[in-house]
PDB file of C-alpha atoms in Angstrom:
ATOM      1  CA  UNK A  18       3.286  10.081  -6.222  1.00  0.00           C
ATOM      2  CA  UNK A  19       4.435   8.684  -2.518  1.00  0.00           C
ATOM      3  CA  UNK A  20       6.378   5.586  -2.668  1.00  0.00           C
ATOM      4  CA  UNK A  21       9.340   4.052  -1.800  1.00  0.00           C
ATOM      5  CA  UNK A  22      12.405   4.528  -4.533  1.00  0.00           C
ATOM      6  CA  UNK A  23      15.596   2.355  -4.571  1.00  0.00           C
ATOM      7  CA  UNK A  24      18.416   3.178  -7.281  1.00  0.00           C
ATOM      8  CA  UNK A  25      19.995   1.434  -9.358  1.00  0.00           C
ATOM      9  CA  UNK A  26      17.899  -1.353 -10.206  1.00  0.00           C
ATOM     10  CA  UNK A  27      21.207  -3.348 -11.153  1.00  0.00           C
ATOM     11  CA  UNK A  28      24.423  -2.466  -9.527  1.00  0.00           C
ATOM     12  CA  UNK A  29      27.801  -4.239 -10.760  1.00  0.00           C
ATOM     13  CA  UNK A  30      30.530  -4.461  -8.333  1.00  0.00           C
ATOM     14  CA  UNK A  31      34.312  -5.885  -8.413  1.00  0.00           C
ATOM     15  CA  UNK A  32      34.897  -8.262  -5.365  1.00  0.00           C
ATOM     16  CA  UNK A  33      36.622  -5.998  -2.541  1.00  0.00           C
ATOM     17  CA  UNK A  34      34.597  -3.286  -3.353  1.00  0.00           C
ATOM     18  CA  UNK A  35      32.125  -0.948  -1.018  1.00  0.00           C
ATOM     19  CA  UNK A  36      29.179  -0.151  -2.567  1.00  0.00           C
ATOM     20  CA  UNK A  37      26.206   1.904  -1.223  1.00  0.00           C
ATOM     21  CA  UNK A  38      22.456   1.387  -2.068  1.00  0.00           C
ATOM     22  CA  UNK A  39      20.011   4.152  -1.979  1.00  0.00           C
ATOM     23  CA  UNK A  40      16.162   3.916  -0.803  1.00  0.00           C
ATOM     24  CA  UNK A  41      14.311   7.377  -0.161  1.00  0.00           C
ATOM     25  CA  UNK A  42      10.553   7.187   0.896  1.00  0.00           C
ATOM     26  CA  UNK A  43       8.067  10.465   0.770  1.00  0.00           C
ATOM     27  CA  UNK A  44       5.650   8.540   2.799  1.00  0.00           C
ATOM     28  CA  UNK A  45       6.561  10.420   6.245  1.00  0.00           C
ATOM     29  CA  UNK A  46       7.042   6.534   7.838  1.00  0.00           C
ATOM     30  CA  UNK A  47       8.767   6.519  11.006  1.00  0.00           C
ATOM     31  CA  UNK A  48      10.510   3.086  10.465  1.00  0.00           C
ATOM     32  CA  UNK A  49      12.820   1.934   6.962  1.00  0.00           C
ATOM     33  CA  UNK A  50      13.979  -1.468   7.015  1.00  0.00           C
ATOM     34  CA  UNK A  51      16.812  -3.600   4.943  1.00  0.00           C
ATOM     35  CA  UNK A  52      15.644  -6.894   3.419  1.00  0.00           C
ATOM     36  CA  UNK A  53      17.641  -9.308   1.263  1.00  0.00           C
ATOM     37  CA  UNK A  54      16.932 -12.172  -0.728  1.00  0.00           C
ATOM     38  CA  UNK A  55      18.521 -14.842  -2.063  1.00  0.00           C
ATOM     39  CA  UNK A  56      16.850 -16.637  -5.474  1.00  0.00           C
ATOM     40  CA  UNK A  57      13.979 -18.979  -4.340  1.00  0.00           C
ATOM     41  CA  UNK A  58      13.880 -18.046  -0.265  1.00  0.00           C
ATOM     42  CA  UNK A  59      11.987 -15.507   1.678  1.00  0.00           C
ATOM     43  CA  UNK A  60      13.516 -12.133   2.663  1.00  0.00           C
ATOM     44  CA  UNK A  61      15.931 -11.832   6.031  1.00  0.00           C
ATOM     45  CA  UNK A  62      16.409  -8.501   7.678  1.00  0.00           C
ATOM     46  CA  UNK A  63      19.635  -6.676   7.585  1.00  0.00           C
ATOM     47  CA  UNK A  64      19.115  -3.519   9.258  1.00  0.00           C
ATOM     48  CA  UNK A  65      16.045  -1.278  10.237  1.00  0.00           C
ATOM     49  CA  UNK A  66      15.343   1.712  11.666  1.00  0.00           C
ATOM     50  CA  UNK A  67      12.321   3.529  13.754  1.00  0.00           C
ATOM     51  CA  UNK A  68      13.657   6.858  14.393  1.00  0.00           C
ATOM     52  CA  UNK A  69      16.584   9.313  12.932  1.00  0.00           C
ATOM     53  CA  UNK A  70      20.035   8.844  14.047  1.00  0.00           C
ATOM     54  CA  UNK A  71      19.128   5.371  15.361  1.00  0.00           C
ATOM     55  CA  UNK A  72      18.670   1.545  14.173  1.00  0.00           C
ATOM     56  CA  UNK A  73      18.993  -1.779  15.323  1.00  0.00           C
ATOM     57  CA  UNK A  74      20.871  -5.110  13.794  1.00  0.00           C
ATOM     58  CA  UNK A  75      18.607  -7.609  12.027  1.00  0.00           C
ATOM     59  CA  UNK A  76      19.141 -11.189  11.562  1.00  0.00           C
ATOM     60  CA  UNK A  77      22.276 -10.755   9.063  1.00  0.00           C
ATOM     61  CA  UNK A  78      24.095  -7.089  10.036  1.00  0.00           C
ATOM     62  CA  UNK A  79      27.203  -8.624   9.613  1.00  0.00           C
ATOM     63  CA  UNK A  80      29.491  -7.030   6.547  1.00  0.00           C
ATOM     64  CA  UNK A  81      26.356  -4.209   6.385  1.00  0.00           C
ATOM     65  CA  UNK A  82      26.410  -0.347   7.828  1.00  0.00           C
ATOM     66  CA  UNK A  83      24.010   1.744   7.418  1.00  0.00           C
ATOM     67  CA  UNK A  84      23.017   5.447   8.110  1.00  0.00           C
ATOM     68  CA  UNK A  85      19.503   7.244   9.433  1.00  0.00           C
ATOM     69  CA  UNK A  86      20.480  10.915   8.720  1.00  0.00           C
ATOM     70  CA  UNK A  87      17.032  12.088   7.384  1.00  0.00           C
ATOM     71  CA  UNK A  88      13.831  10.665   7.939  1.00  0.00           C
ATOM     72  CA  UNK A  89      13.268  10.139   4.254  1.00  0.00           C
ATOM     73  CA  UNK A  90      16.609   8.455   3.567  1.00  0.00           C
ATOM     74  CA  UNK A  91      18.316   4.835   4.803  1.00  0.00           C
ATOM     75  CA  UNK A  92      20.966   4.198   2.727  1.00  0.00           C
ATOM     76  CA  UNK A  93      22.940   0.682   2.580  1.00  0.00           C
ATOM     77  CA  UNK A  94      26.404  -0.103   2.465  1.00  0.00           C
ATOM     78  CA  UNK A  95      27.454  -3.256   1.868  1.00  0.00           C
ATOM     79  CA  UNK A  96      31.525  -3.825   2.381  1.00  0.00           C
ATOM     80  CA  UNK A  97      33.886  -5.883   1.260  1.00  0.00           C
ATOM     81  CA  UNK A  98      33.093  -7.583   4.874  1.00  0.00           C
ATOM     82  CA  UNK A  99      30.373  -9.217   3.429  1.00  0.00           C
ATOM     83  CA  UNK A 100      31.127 -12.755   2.356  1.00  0.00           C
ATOM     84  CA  UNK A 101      28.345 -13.387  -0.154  1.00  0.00           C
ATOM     85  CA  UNK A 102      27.090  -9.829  -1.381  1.00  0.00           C
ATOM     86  CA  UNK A 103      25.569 -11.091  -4.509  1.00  0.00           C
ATOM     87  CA  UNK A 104      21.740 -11.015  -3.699  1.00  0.00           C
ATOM     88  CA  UNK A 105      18.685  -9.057  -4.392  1.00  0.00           C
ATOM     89  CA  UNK A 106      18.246  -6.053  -1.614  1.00  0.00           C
ATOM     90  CA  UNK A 107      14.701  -4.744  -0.645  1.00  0.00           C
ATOM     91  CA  UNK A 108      14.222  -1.104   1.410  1.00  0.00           C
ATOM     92  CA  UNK A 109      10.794  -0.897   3.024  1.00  0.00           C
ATOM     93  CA  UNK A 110       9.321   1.564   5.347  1.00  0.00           C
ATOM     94  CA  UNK A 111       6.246   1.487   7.594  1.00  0.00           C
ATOM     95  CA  UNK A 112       4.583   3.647  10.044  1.00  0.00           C
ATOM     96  CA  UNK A 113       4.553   3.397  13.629  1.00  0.00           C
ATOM     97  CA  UNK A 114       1.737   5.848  14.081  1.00  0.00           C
ATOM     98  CA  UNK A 115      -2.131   4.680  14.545  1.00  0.00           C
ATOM     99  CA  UNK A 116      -3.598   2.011  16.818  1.00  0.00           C
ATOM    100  CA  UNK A 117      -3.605  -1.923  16.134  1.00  0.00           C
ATOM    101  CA  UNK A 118      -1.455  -4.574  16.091  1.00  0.00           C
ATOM    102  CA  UNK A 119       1.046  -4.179  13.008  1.00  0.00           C
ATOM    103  CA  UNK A 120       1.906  -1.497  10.546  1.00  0.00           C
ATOM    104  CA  UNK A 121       1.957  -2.615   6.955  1.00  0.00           C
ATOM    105  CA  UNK A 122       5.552  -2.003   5.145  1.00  0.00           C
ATOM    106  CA  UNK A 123       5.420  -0.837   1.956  1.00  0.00           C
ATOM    107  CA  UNK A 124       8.268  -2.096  -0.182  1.00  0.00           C
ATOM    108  CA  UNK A 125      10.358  -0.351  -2.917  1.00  0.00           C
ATOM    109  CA  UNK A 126      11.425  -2.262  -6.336  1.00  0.00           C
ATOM    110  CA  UNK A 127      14.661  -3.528  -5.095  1.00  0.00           C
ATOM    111  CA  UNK A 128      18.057  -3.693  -6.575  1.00  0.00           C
ATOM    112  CA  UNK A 129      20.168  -6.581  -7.545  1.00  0.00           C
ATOM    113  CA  UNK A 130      23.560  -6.607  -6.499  1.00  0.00           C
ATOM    114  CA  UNK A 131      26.019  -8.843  -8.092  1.00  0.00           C
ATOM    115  CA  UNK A 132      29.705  -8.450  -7.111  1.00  0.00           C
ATOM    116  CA  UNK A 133      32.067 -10.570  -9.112  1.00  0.00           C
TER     117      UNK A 133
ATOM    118  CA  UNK B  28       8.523 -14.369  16.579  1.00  0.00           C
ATOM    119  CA  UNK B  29       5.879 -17.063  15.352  1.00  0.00           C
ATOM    120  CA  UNK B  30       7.257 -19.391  12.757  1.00  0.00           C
ATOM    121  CA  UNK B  31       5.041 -19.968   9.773  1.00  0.00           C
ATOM    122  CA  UNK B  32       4.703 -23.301   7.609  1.00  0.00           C
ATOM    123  CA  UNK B  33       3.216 -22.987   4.386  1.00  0.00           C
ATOM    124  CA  UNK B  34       2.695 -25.369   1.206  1.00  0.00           C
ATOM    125  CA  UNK B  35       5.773 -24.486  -1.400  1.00  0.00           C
ATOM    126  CA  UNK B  36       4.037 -24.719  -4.387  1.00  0.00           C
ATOM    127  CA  UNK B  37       0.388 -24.900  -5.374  1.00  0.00           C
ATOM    128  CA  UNK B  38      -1.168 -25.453  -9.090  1.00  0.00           C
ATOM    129  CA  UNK B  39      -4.688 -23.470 -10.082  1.00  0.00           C
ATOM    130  CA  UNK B  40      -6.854 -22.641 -13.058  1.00  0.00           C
ATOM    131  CA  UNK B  41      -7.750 -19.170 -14.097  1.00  0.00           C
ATOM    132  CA  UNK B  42     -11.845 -19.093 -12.537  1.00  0.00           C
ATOM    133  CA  UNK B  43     -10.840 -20.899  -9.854  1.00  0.00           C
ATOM    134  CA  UNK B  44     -10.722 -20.424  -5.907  1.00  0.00           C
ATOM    135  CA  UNK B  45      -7.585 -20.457  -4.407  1.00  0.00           C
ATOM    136  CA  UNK B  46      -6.843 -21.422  -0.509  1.00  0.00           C
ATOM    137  CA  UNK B  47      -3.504 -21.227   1.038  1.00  0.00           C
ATOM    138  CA  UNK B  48      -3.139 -22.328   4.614  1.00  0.00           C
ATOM    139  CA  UNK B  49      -0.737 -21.552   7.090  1.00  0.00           C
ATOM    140  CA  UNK B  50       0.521 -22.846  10.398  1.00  0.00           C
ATOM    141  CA  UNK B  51       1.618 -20.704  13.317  1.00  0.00           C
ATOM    142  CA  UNK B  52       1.355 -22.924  15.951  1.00  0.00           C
ATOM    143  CA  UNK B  53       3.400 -21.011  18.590  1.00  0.00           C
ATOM    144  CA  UNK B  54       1.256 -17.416  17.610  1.00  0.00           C
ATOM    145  CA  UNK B  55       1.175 -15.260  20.995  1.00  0.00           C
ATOM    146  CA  UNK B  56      -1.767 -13.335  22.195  1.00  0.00           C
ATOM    147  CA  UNK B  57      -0.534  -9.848  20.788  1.00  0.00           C
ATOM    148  CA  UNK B  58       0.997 -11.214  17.488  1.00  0.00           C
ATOM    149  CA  UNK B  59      -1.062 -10.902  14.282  1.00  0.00           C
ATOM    150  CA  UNK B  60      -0.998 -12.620  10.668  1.00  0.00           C
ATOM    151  CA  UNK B  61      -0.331 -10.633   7.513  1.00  0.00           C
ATOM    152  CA  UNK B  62      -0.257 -11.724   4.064  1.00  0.00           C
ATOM    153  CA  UNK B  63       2.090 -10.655   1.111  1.00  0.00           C
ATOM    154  CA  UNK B  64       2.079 -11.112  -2.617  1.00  0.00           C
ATOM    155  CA  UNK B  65       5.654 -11.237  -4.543  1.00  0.00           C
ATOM    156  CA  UNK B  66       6.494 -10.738  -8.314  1.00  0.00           C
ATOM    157  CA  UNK B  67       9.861 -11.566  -9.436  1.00  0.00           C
ATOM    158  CA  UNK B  68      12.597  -9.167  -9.388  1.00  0.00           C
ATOM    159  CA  UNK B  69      10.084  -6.868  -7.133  1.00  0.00           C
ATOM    160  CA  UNK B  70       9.431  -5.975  -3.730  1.00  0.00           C
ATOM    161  CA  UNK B  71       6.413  -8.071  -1.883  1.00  0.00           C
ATOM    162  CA  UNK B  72       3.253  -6.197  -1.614  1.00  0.00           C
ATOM    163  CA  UNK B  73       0.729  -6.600   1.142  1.00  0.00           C
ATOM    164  CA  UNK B  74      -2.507  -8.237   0.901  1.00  0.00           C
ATOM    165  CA  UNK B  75      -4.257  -9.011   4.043  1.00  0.00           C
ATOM    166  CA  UNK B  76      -3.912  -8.430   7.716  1.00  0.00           C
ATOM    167  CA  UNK B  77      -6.061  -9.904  10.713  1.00  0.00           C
ATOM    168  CA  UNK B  78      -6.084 -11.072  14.446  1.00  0.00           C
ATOM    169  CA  UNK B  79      -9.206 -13.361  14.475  1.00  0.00           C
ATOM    170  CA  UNK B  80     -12.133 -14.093  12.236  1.00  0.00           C
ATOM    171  CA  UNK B  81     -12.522 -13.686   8.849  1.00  0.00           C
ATOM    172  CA  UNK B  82     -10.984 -10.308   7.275  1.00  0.00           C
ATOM    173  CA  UNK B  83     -11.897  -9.121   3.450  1.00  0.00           C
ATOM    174  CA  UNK B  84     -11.080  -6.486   1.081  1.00  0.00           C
ATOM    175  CA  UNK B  85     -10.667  -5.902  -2.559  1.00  0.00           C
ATOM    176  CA  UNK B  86      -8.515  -8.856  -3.278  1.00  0.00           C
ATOM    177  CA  UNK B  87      -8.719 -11.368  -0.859  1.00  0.00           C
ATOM    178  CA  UNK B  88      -9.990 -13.144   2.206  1.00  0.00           C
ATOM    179  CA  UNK B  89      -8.437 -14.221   5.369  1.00  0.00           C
ATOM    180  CA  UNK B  90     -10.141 -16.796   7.679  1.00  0.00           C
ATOM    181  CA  UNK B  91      -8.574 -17.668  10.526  1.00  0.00           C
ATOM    182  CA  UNK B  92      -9.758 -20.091  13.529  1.00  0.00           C
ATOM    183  CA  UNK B  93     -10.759 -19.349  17.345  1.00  0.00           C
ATOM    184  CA  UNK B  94      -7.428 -20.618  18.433  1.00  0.00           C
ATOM    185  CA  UNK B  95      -5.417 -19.123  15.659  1.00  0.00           C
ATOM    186  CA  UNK B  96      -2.830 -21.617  15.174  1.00  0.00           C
ATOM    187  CA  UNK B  97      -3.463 -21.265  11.442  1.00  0.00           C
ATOM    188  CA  UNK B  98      -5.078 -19.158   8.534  1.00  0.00           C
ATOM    189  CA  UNK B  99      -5.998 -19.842   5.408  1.00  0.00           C
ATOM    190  CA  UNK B 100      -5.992 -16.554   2.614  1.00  0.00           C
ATOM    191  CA  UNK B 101      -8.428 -16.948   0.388  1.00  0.00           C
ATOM    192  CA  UNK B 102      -7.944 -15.553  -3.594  1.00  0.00           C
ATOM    193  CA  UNK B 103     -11.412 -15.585  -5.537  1.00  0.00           C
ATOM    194  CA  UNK B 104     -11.285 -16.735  -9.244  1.00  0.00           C
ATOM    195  CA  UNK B 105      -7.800 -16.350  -9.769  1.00  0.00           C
ATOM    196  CA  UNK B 106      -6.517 -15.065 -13.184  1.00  0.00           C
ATOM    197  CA  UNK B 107      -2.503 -15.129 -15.110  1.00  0.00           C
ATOM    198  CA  UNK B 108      -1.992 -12.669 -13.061  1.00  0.00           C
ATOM    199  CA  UNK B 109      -2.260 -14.256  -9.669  1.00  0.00           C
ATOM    200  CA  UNK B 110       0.789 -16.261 -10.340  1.00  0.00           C
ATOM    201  CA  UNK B 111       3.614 -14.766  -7.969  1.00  0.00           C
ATOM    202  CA  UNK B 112       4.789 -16.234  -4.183  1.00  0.00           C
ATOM    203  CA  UNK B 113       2.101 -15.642  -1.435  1.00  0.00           C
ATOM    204  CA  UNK B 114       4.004 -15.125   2.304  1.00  0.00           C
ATOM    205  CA  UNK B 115       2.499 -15.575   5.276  1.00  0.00           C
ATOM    206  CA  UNK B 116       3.846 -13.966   8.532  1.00  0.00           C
ATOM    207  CA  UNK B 117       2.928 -13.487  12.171  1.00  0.00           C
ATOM    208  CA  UNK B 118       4.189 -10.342  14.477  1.00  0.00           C
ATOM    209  CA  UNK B 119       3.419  -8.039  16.393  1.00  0.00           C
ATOM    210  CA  UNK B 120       3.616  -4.104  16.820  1.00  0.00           C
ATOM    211  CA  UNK B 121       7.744  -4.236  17.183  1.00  0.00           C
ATOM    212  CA  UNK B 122       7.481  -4.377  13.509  1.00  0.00           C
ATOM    213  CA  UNK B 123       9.619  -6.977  12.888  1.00  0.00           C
ATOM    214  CA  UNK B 124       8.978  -9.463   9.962  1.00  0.00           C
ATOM    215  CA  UNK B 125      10.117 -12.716   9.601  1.00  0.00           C
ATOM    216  CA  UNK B 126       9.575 -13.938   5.930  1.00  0.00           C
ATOM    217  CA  UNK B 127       9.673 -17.709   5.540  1.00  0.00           C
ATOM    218  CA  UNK B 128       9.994 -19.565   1.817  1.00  0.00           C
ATOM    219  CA  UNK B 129       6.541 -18.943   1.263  1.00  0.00           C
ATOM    220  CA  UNK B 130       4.223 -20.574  -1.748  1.00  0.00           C
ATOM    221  CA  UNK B 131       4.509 -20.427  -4.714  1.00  0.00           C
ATOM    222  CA  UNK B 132       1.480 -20.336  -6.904  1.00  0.00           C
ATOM    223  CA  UNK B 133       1.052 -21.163 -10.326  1.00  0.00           C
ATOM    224  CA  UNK B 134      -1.954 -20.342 -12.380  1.00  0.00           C
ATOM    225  CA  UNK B 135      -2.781 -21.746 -15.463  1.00  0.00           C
ATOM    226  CA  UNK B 136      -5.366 -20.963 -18.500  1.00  0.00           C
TER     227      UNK B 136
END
């Protein structure tokens, strides 16, 4: 089965804390991407990604890292940096391969993130 | 990139046709418009994805105008299960998605 898969679904964190999230794809996509979204507004881009060893800052980097080590993985750390961790984080990956104009992203099932 | 203005909220009954339109006044020549479907507490899923014309699949239509400042997706007899947040976005091959608040439909038996 190819997909996108993000672990945990719920994560639990004491303020202060690091914590990493996980999203692995088997879908061969060139290019992962970091959404997150806050309850009742559209998704904003943390980080993405269109080749190994490489990504770019999206609209809200700040208090995020991440890592592009394999192809298949794009794991997210979210540090104590981060002023308002508590959200619901989205991985999705698309490919850059093909003609046309844009490259559907196919998103995993997410994991909430509450850090008290 | 293109921002999008959509209707928060819109009310239907299972049977019926559902339109959602969306503005994108500013779209450039190489951007194009792409629809997603969102279930709570899961990722969005995409519909729909055009330049010009009318585009249809499986699910859903997607009409858009000569001077595509707008587009309008079109769900046929909608059931329960339609009920989720519809996003409409505009970009182009950089890949970069801007997600705005999107609308929310309800469906009702």
């Amino acid at each position: 089965d190819g997909g996108i898969t993000q672990s945990p679904k719920y994560l639990f964190r004491k303020e202060g804390q690091n914590v990493t999230l996980s999203c692995e794809q088997n879908l061969n996509h060139d290019a992962m991407y970091w959404y997150r979204q806050d309850p009742g507004q559209g998704l904003r881009l943390i980080y993405y990604s269109q080749i190994v060893n490489d990504f770019q800052k999206g609209d809200i980097a700040e208090g995020y890292s991440v890592s592009r080590e394999k192809k298949e993985s794009f794991p997210l750390t979210v540090t104590s940096a981060q002023k308002n961790p508590t959200a619901f984080y989205l991985c999705a990956s698309s490919t850059l391969q093909g003609t046309g104009f844009g490259y559907e992203q196919y998103f995993g099932p997410g994991t909430r993130l509450t850090v008290t | 990139l293109a921002k999008t203005t959509q209707p928060i909220s819109m009310d239907s009954y299972e049977g019926q046709e559902v339109n959602i339109t969306c503005s994108h006044n500013n779209i450039a020549t190489n951007d194009y418009i792409t629809w997603y479907q969102q279930f709570p507490s899961q990722g969005p899923r995409f519909i729909i994805q055009g330049y010009k014309t009318k585009v249809t699949n499986e699910v859903a239509s997607l009409f858009i105008p000569a001077d595509r400042k707008s587009s309008t997706l079109s769900l046929p007899r909608v059931s329960l299960s339609d009920t989720a947040v519809y996003y409409c976005l505009v970009s182009n091959q950089g890949g970069k998605l801007i997600f705005g608040q999107g609308t929310e439909l309800s469906v009702k038996p």
